[in-house]
Amino acid sequence: MINTKKWNPQQILKHYYGYDQFRKGQREIIESLLKKNDTLAIMPTGSGKSLCFQIPALLFEGKSIVISPLISLMKDQVDNLKSMDINATYINSSLTTEEIQERTNAFISGDCKILYIAPERLNTFYFLEGLSTVGIEQVAVDEAHCVSQWGHDFRPSYKLIKNFVSNLKGNPVISAFTATATQAVRQDIKQLLGLNQPQTFDMGLKRSNIYIEVIKGKNKRQFLEGLIDKRTGESGIIYCSTRKTVDELFLYLKKKKIRIGKYHAGMGAERRKEMQEAFILEDIELMVATNAFGMGIDKPNIRYIVHYNMPKTLESYYQEIGRAGRDGEPSQAYLLYSDVDKSIQRFLIEKSELNDERLTIANSKLQDMVNFCHTHECLWKSISLYFGETGEKDCQNCRNCLDENLIEKDITIETQKILSCVYRMQQSYGASTVAKVLKGSKSSKILLNGFERLSTYGIMKQLREKDIRELINFLSAEGYLDVSNGLYPILKLNKKSWEVLKSGKKVMKKTSLIKADHKPNPKLYDELKALRKTISLEENVPPYIVFHDYTLREMSLIKPLTDEELLRIKGIGEKKLKKYGERFLQLIKKHK
Ligand code: ADP
Ligand code: MG
C-alpha cells in the first residue's frame, strides 16, 4: 500500500474510491474524527456511512476496529475494500479458530489497517490478549442503535463495547453510525457506548434519490408485470405481507419466465441462503419476499421496491424502501394499495396475541400507514413528520409532489369502444376475453364463439392486449363498469357506462410522463454488464464489487477511450483502472 499519511481526505476519496465529491455530511464527520472528537452520525441508509470511518482509518497512524452486527455484510465490505487495494480483514463466527488466530496475528503485526469484528467476539481471550500491544486509534461502531433496547434491533453484546474500548491502548476515538435514532436511542448510544462529549451530525431521513408512489385501484399483477417488463436487467424486491402471497406470486411470475427468487421464514436456511446469494450475484434479478428479507444485504444497485401489500407500519415501510438505491442513483418505490390489505393487516394484528396496550399501538400505527396511503401531501414530508422531524420542504420526488407533471388524457373514444364490446358480448364475459376481442385475437375461445363477427372485433388492435386490460381495470376502478363477484368476474354495464355510450360523457385518465431513460446506450450498457458479470464470476465476487451500475452507465454515455478518460468516470480509481481498464476499453472501442 502507498503511504497516504500526508494525504487529505479528498485525495483518498479520489484515489481509492474514484469519487470526486463528498456527499452531504461526510467531510464534516471525517474532519471531526480526524480531530479526535467522539462522533455520532445519523445518516440515512445508502448515504455513505462506511466511508466516514474508512477514510480516517487510512489517515490515522494507528489501526482501526469496526464493530458490525451483520456477519454477511462484513465479508462484503472487506471484499470491497480489498478491491480498492485497501488492506482490511474480518473476524466472526463464520471462520475456524485457526483462521481467527491467523487474522488476529496479521492485524496485530502486519500492515492491515482495518479489522471488522462481530460484537460477540469482543471479549474472547485470544483477541484481547493480542490487542494489548497494538495502538488502536479508532473504534467505529456501525448500526449503533443496536445498543439500545428502544431501537429496532437490540443486540445485548453491543453492551460489551464500552468496557472493551476502555481497556484498549492508545485512547482511540469512537465513531458511532446509525440510520434512524429517536431521541431515546441517541441518549442510549452516547451513554452505553461511553462517547466522550460527542459531536453529533444528523442528516435527516430523506432519501432524495428514491421516488415514492402509492398506487390505488390497479390490478396488482398487471401493474407488476408491466413494471418488470420495462425494467428488465435491473434488480428489484417485491414485498408481500404473507408467506402464502410470496409463494403464489413467485409461481405466477416464474411461469412468465421472469428471473425471480423467493424468500420467507418458512423456507429452510439452506434454501434461503441460496436465494439471497443468487440475488446478490445477479443470477436472478428479482426477489419476492416477506419482510424477513433484506436485513443482511447491502446490495447497492437495487433499483426498485414494490410493496405488493401495504406494510403494517411506516417504520417497516421506511426501512424496506431504504434498501433501494444505496448507490445514490435514481430508484423507485411503489406501494400497491388495496382495502383488502388493510383488513389482512388488521387480522394479523388480532391474531398476534398482543396485550391490550400493544394492540392499541399496533392498530394506531396501522392507521398512520393507511393515512399515508391516502394523503395528498408530500410523501417524504409525511414520513419525516411521522418520525418527529418538522420543517422539511416538499421533496419534488414523490407522486404527490409531481402530480402536476401528470398529463390528463381524454379516453372517451377508447372507453366507448370497450363498453360497446362488453354490450355486444351480452355482458357475459370477463376482462381478459373482452380484451382479446378488442385486440382481434385468433385464439380458439374467440373463434369458437364466433366473436370475430362482432363489429367491435379488432377495433383496438393497435394497443397491446395487456394495455386494453389495464384500461378495463381503470374503468371498473372508476365505476364506468361493474364487475361481478365470484371466481370468474364478469363485466356489466351500469348507469355511468350508458352516460358515456349515449351522451358522450367525457372520460379522462391521468398518465405519467415517461421519466428519464434508464439506459442511455442500451446495447453497449448491456454488453458492459455482461463483461462485469464475467469478471465477477472469475473473481467470485458480486458484480457491484467490480463496478457500480452508475459507472457502467457513465461509460456507455461517455465512451472513454484512454486510461485518463476512464479515471474521470465516477467509481474508477487507480486500482480498478489497473485491474479492469484494458478489458472495458477494448469493449468500448468496438462501439465507436
Ligand atoms: P450506508 O452504510 O450509509 O448505508 P454505504 O457506506 O454502504 O452506505 O454507501 C452506500 C453507497 O454509496 C456505496 O456504494 C458507496 O460506495 C457510495 N458512496 C459513498 N460515498 C460516496 C460519494 N462521496 N460519492 C459517490 N458514492 C458514494
Ligand atoms: Mg452501512
XYZ file of C-alpha atoms and ligand atoms in Angstrom:
620
model
C 0.000 0.000 0.000
C 1.098 3.559 -0.698
C 1.942 5.791 2.241
C -1.109 8.004 2.440
C -0.458 9.651 5.764
C 0.272 13.048 4.261
C -2.799 12.974 2.028
C -6.019 14.787 2.672
C -9.450 13.110 2.730
C -10.313 14.413 -0.730
C -7.238 12.769 -2.265
C -8.092 9.448 -0.645
C -11.650 9.738 -1.937
C -10.418 10.166 -5.489
C -7.510 7.747 -5.476
C -9.150 4.769 -3.801
C -12.863 5.197 -4.285
C -12.762 7.066 -7.586
C -15.289 9.685 -6.376
C -14.890 13.415 -6.974
C -17.081 14.785 -4.238
C -18.097 14.045 -0.713
C -21.755 13.577 -0.065
C -23.678 15.647 2.446
C -22.103 15.357 5.906
C -19.215 13.074 5.019
C -16.478 15.710 5.058
C -17.609 17.170 8.383
C -17.806 13.762 10.036
C -14.376 12.770 8.752
C -12.877 16.046 9.978
C -14.455 15.636 13.381
C -12.887 12.188 13.691
C -9.501 13.369 12.467
C -9.603 15.921 15.300
C -10.218 13.000 17.643
C -13.716 14.017 18.692
C -16.004 11.150 19.579
C -18.703 11.376 16.923
C -22.281 10.216 16.490
C -23.526 10.320 12.910
C -27.156 9.758 11.972
C -27.338 9.358 8.223
C -29.928 7.626 6.051
C -29.266 4.211 4.569
C -27.129 4.429 1.470
C -25.794 7.879 2.271
C -22.269 6.575 2.658
C -21.544 5.971 6.311
C -18.786 3.406 5.723
C -16.527 5.880 4.006
C -16.766 8.192 7.056
C -14.838 5.765 9.216
C -12.765 4.154 6.472
C -11.089 7.361 5.309
C -9.961 8.355 8.839
C -8.759 4.765 9.264
C -6.450 5.264 6.275
C -5.195 8.605 7.546
C -4.517 7.552 11.126
C -1.083 6.336 12.130
C -2.616 3.520 14.188
C -5.209 0.900 13.337
C -8.989 0.901 13.382
C -11.511 -1.637 14.602
C -15.005 -1.672 13.114
C -17.795 -3.325 15.080
C -20.623 -4.501 12.885
C -23.618 -6.700 13.737
C -24.175 -8.421 10.434
C -21.833 -11.223 9.555
C -22.965 -11.421 5.951
C -22.146 -7.749 5.378
C -18.671 -7.957 6.835
C -17.237 -10.090 4.093
C -18.831 -7.860 1.515
C -17.328 -4.701 2.998
C -13.897 -6.252 3.331
C -14.034 -7.587 -0.247
C -14.999 -4.133 -1.357
C -12.049 -2.531 0.464
C -9.679 -5.098 -0.960
C -10.963 -4.443 -4.466
C -9.769 -0.870 -3.940
C -6.405 -2.035 -2.644
C -7.127 -1.225 0.992
C -5.801 -3.806 3.408
C -8.623 -4.961 5.669
C -9.824 -8.155 7.304
C -12.653 -9.506 9.442
C -13.262 -11.875 12.326
C -16.567 -13.564 13.061
C -18.139 -16.924 13.786
C -18.063 -17.982 10.134
C -14.312 -18.654 10.481
C -12.423 -21.536 12.132
C -10.350 -20.940 15.278
C -7.145 -21.199 13.239
C -8.345 -18.652 10.726
C -9.284 -16.305 13.538
C -5.848 -16.635 15.131
C -4.154 -16.092 11.798
C -6.185 -12.992 11.047
C -5.727 -11.577 14.536
C -1.965 -12.021 14.201
C -1.937 -10.425 10.785
C -3.819 -7.456 12.173
C -1.564 -7.121 15.199
C 1.795 -7.394 13.486
C 1.093 -6.876 9.769
C 0.158 -3.758 7.862
C -3.582 -4.467 7.860
C -5.251 -1.205 8.850
C -8.880 -2.095 9.379
C -10.404 -5.004 11.262
C -14.125 -5.748 11.154
C -15.408 -7.721 14.101
C -18.756 -9.001 15.390
C -19.667 -7.683 18.852
C -19.928 -11.185 20.308
C -16.214 -11.703 19.838
C -15.101 -8.643 21.758
C -14.470 -10.485 24.982
C -12.685 -13.534 23.605
C -9.397 -14.044 25.317
C -7.136 -14.590 22.345
C -8.291 -11.401 20.792
C -7.923 -9.206 23.886
C -4.524 -10.656 24.712
C -3.229 -9.877 21.229
C -4.550 -6.353 21.219
C -2.703 -5.367 24.370
C 0.353 -4.490 22.294
C -1.217 -2.588 19.376
C -2.133 1.066 19.174
C -5.786 1.299 18.175
C -6.672 4.775 17.036
C -10.352 4.411 16.138
C -13.224 2.175 17.141
C -16.109 2.558 14.709
C -19.498 1.217 15.786
C -21.775 0.569 12.830
C -25.546 0.219 13.361
C -25.039 1.839 16.759
C -28.771 1.770 17.574
C -28.318 -1.948 18.325
C -27.018 -0.967 21.771
C -30.418 0.379 22.776
C -33.440 -1.606 23.873
C -35.563 1.154 22.350
C -34.031 0.666 18.940
C -35.353 -1.815 16.423
C -32.594 -4.440 16.551
C -31.341 -4.663 20.108
C -28.118 -6.710 20.434
C -27.048 -7.370 24.037
C -23.402 -7.863 23.063
C -23.198 -4.229 21.985
C -23.037 -3.534 25.719
C -19.568 -5.110 25.747
C -18.203 -2.299 23.612
C -17.784 0.337 26.308
C -15.647 -1.839 28.529
C -13.692 -3.188 25.579
C -12.763 0.311 24.437
C -11.736 1.471 27.882
C -9.176 -1.331 28.047
C -7.562 -0.509 24.730
C -4.169 1.075 24.442
C -3.856 4.328 22.553
C -7.061 6.083 23.699
C -8.988 5.554 20.473
C -11.612 7.925 19.152
C -15.093 6.373 18.939
C -17.326 6.866 15.939
C -20.932 5.655 16.030
C -23.224 5.350 12.995
C -26.912 4.674 12.537
C -29.700 5.424 10.054
C -32.588 6.020 12.447
C -32.441 7.080 16.047
C -35.184 8.643 18.102
C -34.092 10.879 20.990
C -34.196 7.979 23.456
C -31.955 5.869 21.224
C -29.451 8.719 20.752
C -29.197 9.100 24.514
C -28.548 5.379 24.891
C -25.888 5.365 22.175
C -23.958 8.165 23.848
C -24.189 6.674 27.301
C -23.921 2.949 26.686
C -21.055 3.263 24.211
C -19.316 5.752 26.522
C -18.921 8.562 23.987
C -16.965 11.479 25.424
C -18.587 14.883 24.690
C -19.570 13.648 21.259
C -20.134 15.755 18.189
C -23.489 14.790 16.695
C -24.295 15.004 12.988
C -27.881 14.485 11.939
C -28.532 14.245 8.228
C -32.290 13.607 8.481
C -34.242 10.777 6.951
C -34.949 11.844 3.423
C -33.525 9.732 0.617
C -33.780 12.173 -2.218
C -32.872 9.642 -4.905
C -35.855 7.419 -4.094
C -39.087 8.288 -5.841
C -42.166 7.113 -3.959
C -45.653 6.482 -5.174
C -48.791 4.911 -3.796
C -50.898 3.216 -6.424
C -54.576 2.560 -5.923
C -57.239 0.841 -7.934
C -54.984 -1.040 -10.305
C -54.761 -4.718 -10.972
C -51.656 -5.571 -8.954
C -50.371 -8.430 -11.041
C -50.794 -6.459 -14.203
C -49.077 -3.427 -12.798
C -46.214 -5.616 -11.663
C -45.817 -7.356 -14.994
C -45.789 -4.043 -16.808
C -43.178 -2.683 -14.444
C -40.957 -5.760 -14.632
C -41.243 -5.683 -18.383
C -39.932 -2.123 -18.515
C -37.188 -2.803 -16.025
C -35.545 -5.981 -17.329
C -31.951 -6.256 -16.242
C -32.480 -4.215 -13.093
C -32.640 -5.523 -9.535
C -35.828 -5.215 -7.533
C -37.572 -6.546 -4.438
C -41.294 -7.256 -4.157
C -42.528 -7.330 -0.583
C -45.689 -9.244 0.350
C -47.320 -9.427 3.755
C -47.736 -13.203 3.966
C -45.716 -16.276 3.007
C -48.666 -17.563 1.056
C -48.734 -14.493 -1.181
C -44.984 -14.824 -1.682
C -45.372 -18.438 -2.797
C -48.243 -17.670 -5.140
C -46.703 -14.609 -6.709
C -43.411 -16.406 -7.112
C -45.054 -19.236 -9.057
C -47.049 -16.828 -11.147
C -44.048 -14.743 -12.186
C -41.810 -17.746 -12.599
C -44.211 -19.071 -15.223
C -43.757 -15.818 -17.121
C -40.066 -16.657 -17.455
C -39.001 -13.873 -15.117
C -35.677 -14.445 -13.363
C -37.038 -14.403 -9.855
C -36.323 -15.847 -6.410
C -38.303 -16.004 -3.217
C -37.528 -15.630 0.448
C -39.501 -16.095 3.646
C -39.054 -17.565 7.101
C -40.960 -20.719 6.196
C -38.175 -21.874 3.868
C -35.134 -23.849 5.065
C -31.988 -21.926 5.984
C -30.033 -23.509 3.153
C -32.581 -22.563 0.529
C -32.849 -19.018 1.825
C -29.102 -18.613 1.662
C -29.098 -19.906 -1.914
C -31.751 -17.402 -2.931
C -30.020 -14.500 -1.226
C -26.731 -15.308 -2.923
C -28.327 -15.678 -6.330
C -29.822 -12.225 -5.862
C -26.546 -10.637 -4.787
C -24.642 -12.274 -7.638
C -27.394 -11.173 -10.040
C -28.195 -14.669 -11.237
C -31.740 -13.611 -10.508
C -32.862 -10.043 -10.760
C -35.995 -10.020 -8.657
C -36.839 -11.257 -5.215
C -40.345 -11.745 -3.940
C -40.221 -11.870 -0.170
C -41.759 -11.189 3.193
C -40.147 -8.628 5.462
C -37.765 -11.411 6.573
C -35.626 -10.483 3.580
C -33.260 -7.566 3.482
C -31.557 -7.139 6.857
C -28.307 -8.726 5.812
C -27.953 -7.359 2.331
C -26.063 -4.301 1.259
C -26.556 -4.602 -2.485
C -26.140 -1.011 -3.673
C -27.954 -1.266 -7.009
C -31.441 -2.354 -6.053
C -33.343 -0.120 -8.474
C -36.895 -0.570 -7.286
C -39.022 -1.840 -4.429
C -42.630 -2.862 -4.796
C -44.915 -3.290 -1.828
C -47.398 -5.741 -3.211
C -49.238 -5.369 0.080
C -49.250 -2.418 2.405
C -46.846 -2.911 5.349
C -48.231 -2.593 8.845
C -46.165 0.389 9.992
C -44.352 3.330 8.462
C -41.211 2.154 10.266
C -41.190 -1.054 8.222
C -42.098 0.819 5.072
C -39.215 3.282 5.511
C -36.763 0.514 6.272
C -37.857 -1.548 3.280
C -37.868 1.199 0.663
C -34.477 2.248 2.075
C -32.946 -0.829 0.501
C -33.315 0.766 -2.916
C -30.640 2.974 -4.414
C -27.848 2.799 -1.877
C -25.543 3.871 -4.697
C -27.369 7.210 -4.849
C -28.778 6.593 -8.329
C -32.458 7.275 -9.085
C -34.604 4.450 -7.734
C -38.305 3.921 -7.223
C -40.639 2.578 -4.560
C -44.206 1.645 -5.437
C -46.817 0.747 -2.881
C -49.831 -1.081 -4.277
C -52.665 -0.175 -2.002
C -55.908 -2.041 -1.634
C -58.522 -2.009 1.095
C -58.213 -5.756 1.407
C -54.629 -5.344 2.659
C -55.849 -3.137 5.431
C -58.161 -5.927 6.582
C -55.392 -8.519 6.286
C -53.095 -6.420 8.460
C -55.913 -5.926 10.980
C -56.400 -9.667 11.032
C -52.676 -10.333 11.505
C -52.576 -7.875 14.397
C -55.604 -9.503 16.051
C -54.033 -12.919 15.669
C -50.692 -11.883 17.159
C -51.918 -12.060 20.781
C -50.559 -8.716 21.868
C -51.678 -7.319 25.196
C -54.259 -4.518 25.139
C -51.809 -1.660 25.209
C -49.654 -3.026 22.395
C -52.739 -3.896 20.415
C -53.883 -0.286 20.546
C -50.426 0.907 19.474
C -50.293 -1.594 16.621
C -53.699 -0.537 15.373
C -52.888 3.127 15.553
C -49.622 2.579 13.662
C -51.596 0.748 11.036
C -53.989 3.682 10.777
C -50.994 6.029 10.262
C -49.866 3.781 7.448
C -53.323 3.836 5.863
C -53.448 7.629 6.144
C -50.077 7.845 4.458
C -51.527 5.918 1.536
C -54.334 8.441 1.144
C -52.616 11.749 1.790
C -52.207 14.365 -0.910
C -49.271 15.928 0.966
C -45.637 15.340 0.021
C -44.972 11.701 0.878
C -41.412 12.234 2.062
C -42.563 15.074 4.275
C -45.203 12.786 5.767
C -42.534 10.212 6.627
C -40.326 12.843 8.262
C -43.258 14.174 10.287
C -44.092 10.687 11.444
C -40.555 10.331 12.811
C -40.809 13.691 14.578
C -38.894 15.873 12.121
C -40.573 19.147 11.311
C -39.680 21.837 8.799
C -38.986 19.535 5.849
C -39.626 21.093 2.458
C -41.635 19.338 -0.267
C -39.441 16.715 -1.874
C -40.296 17.023 -5.561
C -39.651 13.324 -5.854
C -42.886 11.629 -4.924
C -46.082 11.160 -6.850
C -47.878 13.824 -4.829
C -45.230 16.492 -5.492
C -45.018 15.630 -9.154
C -48.733 15.347 -9.711
C -48.791 18.447 -11.890
C -46.451 16.638 -14.239
C -49.146 14.134 -14.982
C -50.963 14.682 -18.192
C -54.702 14.208 -18.413
C -55.703 12.279 -21.446
C -59.151 12.150 -22.944
C -60.006 8.446 -23.281
C -63.696 8.818 -24.144
C -63.349 7.080 -27.530
C -61.391 4.150 -26.080
C -63.960 3.856 -23.305
C -66.830 3.771 -25.796
C -65.116 1.033 -27.756
C -64.664 -1.084 -24.646
C -68.184 -0.539 -23.352
C -69.836 -1.354 -26.631
C -67.772 -4.504 -26.900
C -68.979 -5.568 -23.451
C -72.502 -4.871 -24.638
C -72.102 -6.867 -27.842
C -70.724 -9.777 -25.885
C -74.018 -9.896 -23.953
C -72.374 -8.688 -20.723
C -71.351 -12.273 -20.047
C -67.543 -12.271 -20.118
C -64.600 -11.102 -18.051
C -61.887 -8.539 -18.759
C -59.451 -10.852 -20.452
C -61.921 -12.219 -23.039
C -63.210 -8.731 -23.796
C -59.642 -7.518 -24.258
C -58.938 -10.409 -26.648
C -61.913 -9.495 -28.810
C -60.915 -5.833 -28.933
C -57.382 -6.829 -29.822
C -58.655 -9.148 -32.561
C -57.157 -12.302 -31.110
C -57.370 -15.507 -33.141
C -57.380 -17.791 -30.095
C -59.740 -20.759 -30.230
C -62.015 -19.441 -27.478
C -62.679 -16.331 -29.547
C -63.205 -18.138 -32.824
C -65.349 -20.922 -31.339
C -67.744 -18.300 -30.034
C -67.832 -16.514 -33.370
C -66.621 -13.287 -31.783
C -64.679 -12.402 -34.904
C -68.003 -11.481 -36.485
C -68.723 -8.776 -33.898
C -68.372 -5.204 -35.119
C -66.032 -4.498 -32.187
C -63.656 -7.320 -33.079
C -60.128 -5.912 -33.520
C -61.126 -2.257 -33.145
C -58.281 -1.681 -30.662
C -55.699 -3.807 -32.397
C -53.036 -1.094 -32.272
C -52.856 -1.479 -28.469
C -51.239 -4.345 -26.572
C -53.714 -6.762 -25.081
C -52.462 -6.017 -21.585
C -52.897 -2.265 -22.106
C -56.501 -2.914 -23.063
C -56.920 -4.986 -19.913
C -55.429 -2.178 -17.892
C -57.888 0.280 -19.380
C -60.738 -2.051 -18.482
C -59.451 -2.219 -14.900
C -59.188 1.535 -14.734
C -62.777 1.836 -15.942
C -64.035 -0.579 -13.306
C -61.985 1.153 -10.572
C -63.555 4.463 -11.605
C -67.048 2.995 -11.710
C -67.630 3.012 -15.502
C -68.080 -0.753 -15.453
C -69.401 -3.135 -12.824
C -67.566 -6.323 -12.034
C -69.463 -9.264 -10.571
C -68.144 -11.120 -7.514
C -67.014 -14.697 -7.645
C -64.329 -16.817 -9.170
C -64.845 -15.617 -12.746
C -65.778 -11.942 -12.535
C -67.989 -10.730 -15.371
C -68.157 -7.208 -16.768
C -71.536 -5.433 -16.745
C -72.656 -2.032 -17.910
C -74.143 0.415 -15.412
C -75.690 3.888 -15.379
C -72.334 5.591 -15.796
C -71.477 3.367 -18.778
C -74.627 4.425 -20.592
C -73.840 8.095 -19.990
C -70.613 7.616 -21.896
C -72.161 5.468 -24.599
C -75.278 7.526 -25.185
C -74.490 11.129 -24.326
C -70.752 11.069 -24.879
C -69.802 11.955 -21.288
C -66.070 12.644 -21.245
C -63.700 10.188 -19.560
C -60.253 11.427 -18.506
C -57.297 9.413 -17.295
C -54.091 10.693 -15.743
C -50.944 9.220 -17.154
C -47.422 9.964 -16.060
C -44.845 11.263 -18.449
C -42.153 8.704 -19.076
C -39.216 9.533 -16.835
C -35.582 9.796 -17.946
C -34.239 6.878 -19.904
C -32.560 4.325 -17.675
C -30.222 3.030 -20.298
C -28.616 5.750 -22.397
C -26.983 3.343 -24.797
C -28.800 0.075 -24.206
C -26.663 -2.185 -26.351
C -23.301 -1.041 -25.008
C -24.693 -0.879 -21.483
C -25.872 -4.478 -21.681
C -22.505 -5.603 -23.014
C -20.693 -3.744 -20.259
C -22.916 -5.506 -17.768
C -22.151 -8.859 -19.351
C -18.426 -8.167 -19.081
C -18.865 -7.167 -15.451
C -20.698 -10.424 -14.805
C -17.891 -12.431 -16.461
C -15.310 -10.740 -14.267
C -17.439 -11.205 -11.184
C -17.566 -14.935 -11.879
C -13.814 -15.083 -12.434
C -13.158 -13.319 -9.160
C -16.027 -14.848 -7.247
C -17.418 -11.523 -6.024
C -20.779 -9.862 -6.647
C -20.920 -7.732 -9.820
C -21.171 -4.446 -7.910
C -17.817 -5.089 -6.268
C -16.323 -4.882 -9.765
C -18.185 -1.711 -10.828
C -21.363 0.037 -9.794
C -24.298 0.482 -12.202
C -23.613 4.198 -12.498
C -20.018 3.544 -13.503
C -21.209 1.359 -16.378
C -23.902 3.846 -17.302
C -21.426 6.703 -17.469
C -19.098 4.532 -19.542
C -21.870 3.784 -22.009
C -22.636 7.508 -22.285
C -19.139 8.957 -22.473
C -17.411 6.035 -24.177
C -13.924 6.709 -22.808
C -11.020 5.552 -24.984
C -7.977 6.138 -22.793
C -6.898 5.464 -19.219
C -7.177 9.170 -18.394
C -10.718 9.298 -19.669
C -11.613 6.182 -17.696
C -10.226 7.722 -14.499
C -12.614 10.614 -14.872
C -15.567 8.246 -14.603
C -17.258 8.030 -11.228
C -16.240 4.911 -9.338
C -12.940 4.240 -11.120
C -9.801 4.750 -9.027
C -6.208 3.744 -9.782
C -6.624 0.182 -8.598
C -9.704 -0.606 -10.649
C -8.203 1.079 -13.670
C -5.233 -1.257 -13.495
C -7.349 -4.332 -12.930
C -10.148 -3.859 -15.409
C -9.380 -0.810 -17.545
C -7.990 -2.646 -20.533
C -10.897 -5.065 -20.928
C -13.512 -2.358 -20.699
C -11.655 -0.067 -23.103
C -11.491 -2.833 -25.672
C -15.211 -3.392 -25.456
C -15.983 0.312 -25.736
C -13.691 0.717 -28.767
C -15.824 -1.799 -30.626
C -18.758 0.580 -30.277
C -17.044 3.726 -31.541
P -24.629 3.321 4.408
O -23.725 2.496 5.274
O -24.770 4.724 4.886
O -25.945 2.694 4.173
P -22.636 2.812 2.410
O -21.473 3.258 3.181
O -22.833 1.358 2.263
O -23.968 3.458 2.973
O -22.572 3.533 0.984
C -23.583 3.366 0.030
C -23.022 3.540 -1.355
O -22.679 4.902 -1.604
C -21.761 2.743 -1.610
O -21.910 2.098 -2.841
C -20.679 3.798 -1.662
O -19.605 3.416 -2.487
C -21.405 5.003 -2.204
N -20.789 6.292 -1.821
C -20.405 6.665 -0.590
N -19.881 7.904 -0.599
C -19.933 8.343 -1.869
C -19.538 9.559 -2.542
N -18.984 10.576 -1.873
N -19.746 9.637 -3.869
C -20.314 8.621 -4.533
N -20.695 7.457 -3.980
C -20.521 7.305 -2.662
Mg -23.704 0.756 6.336
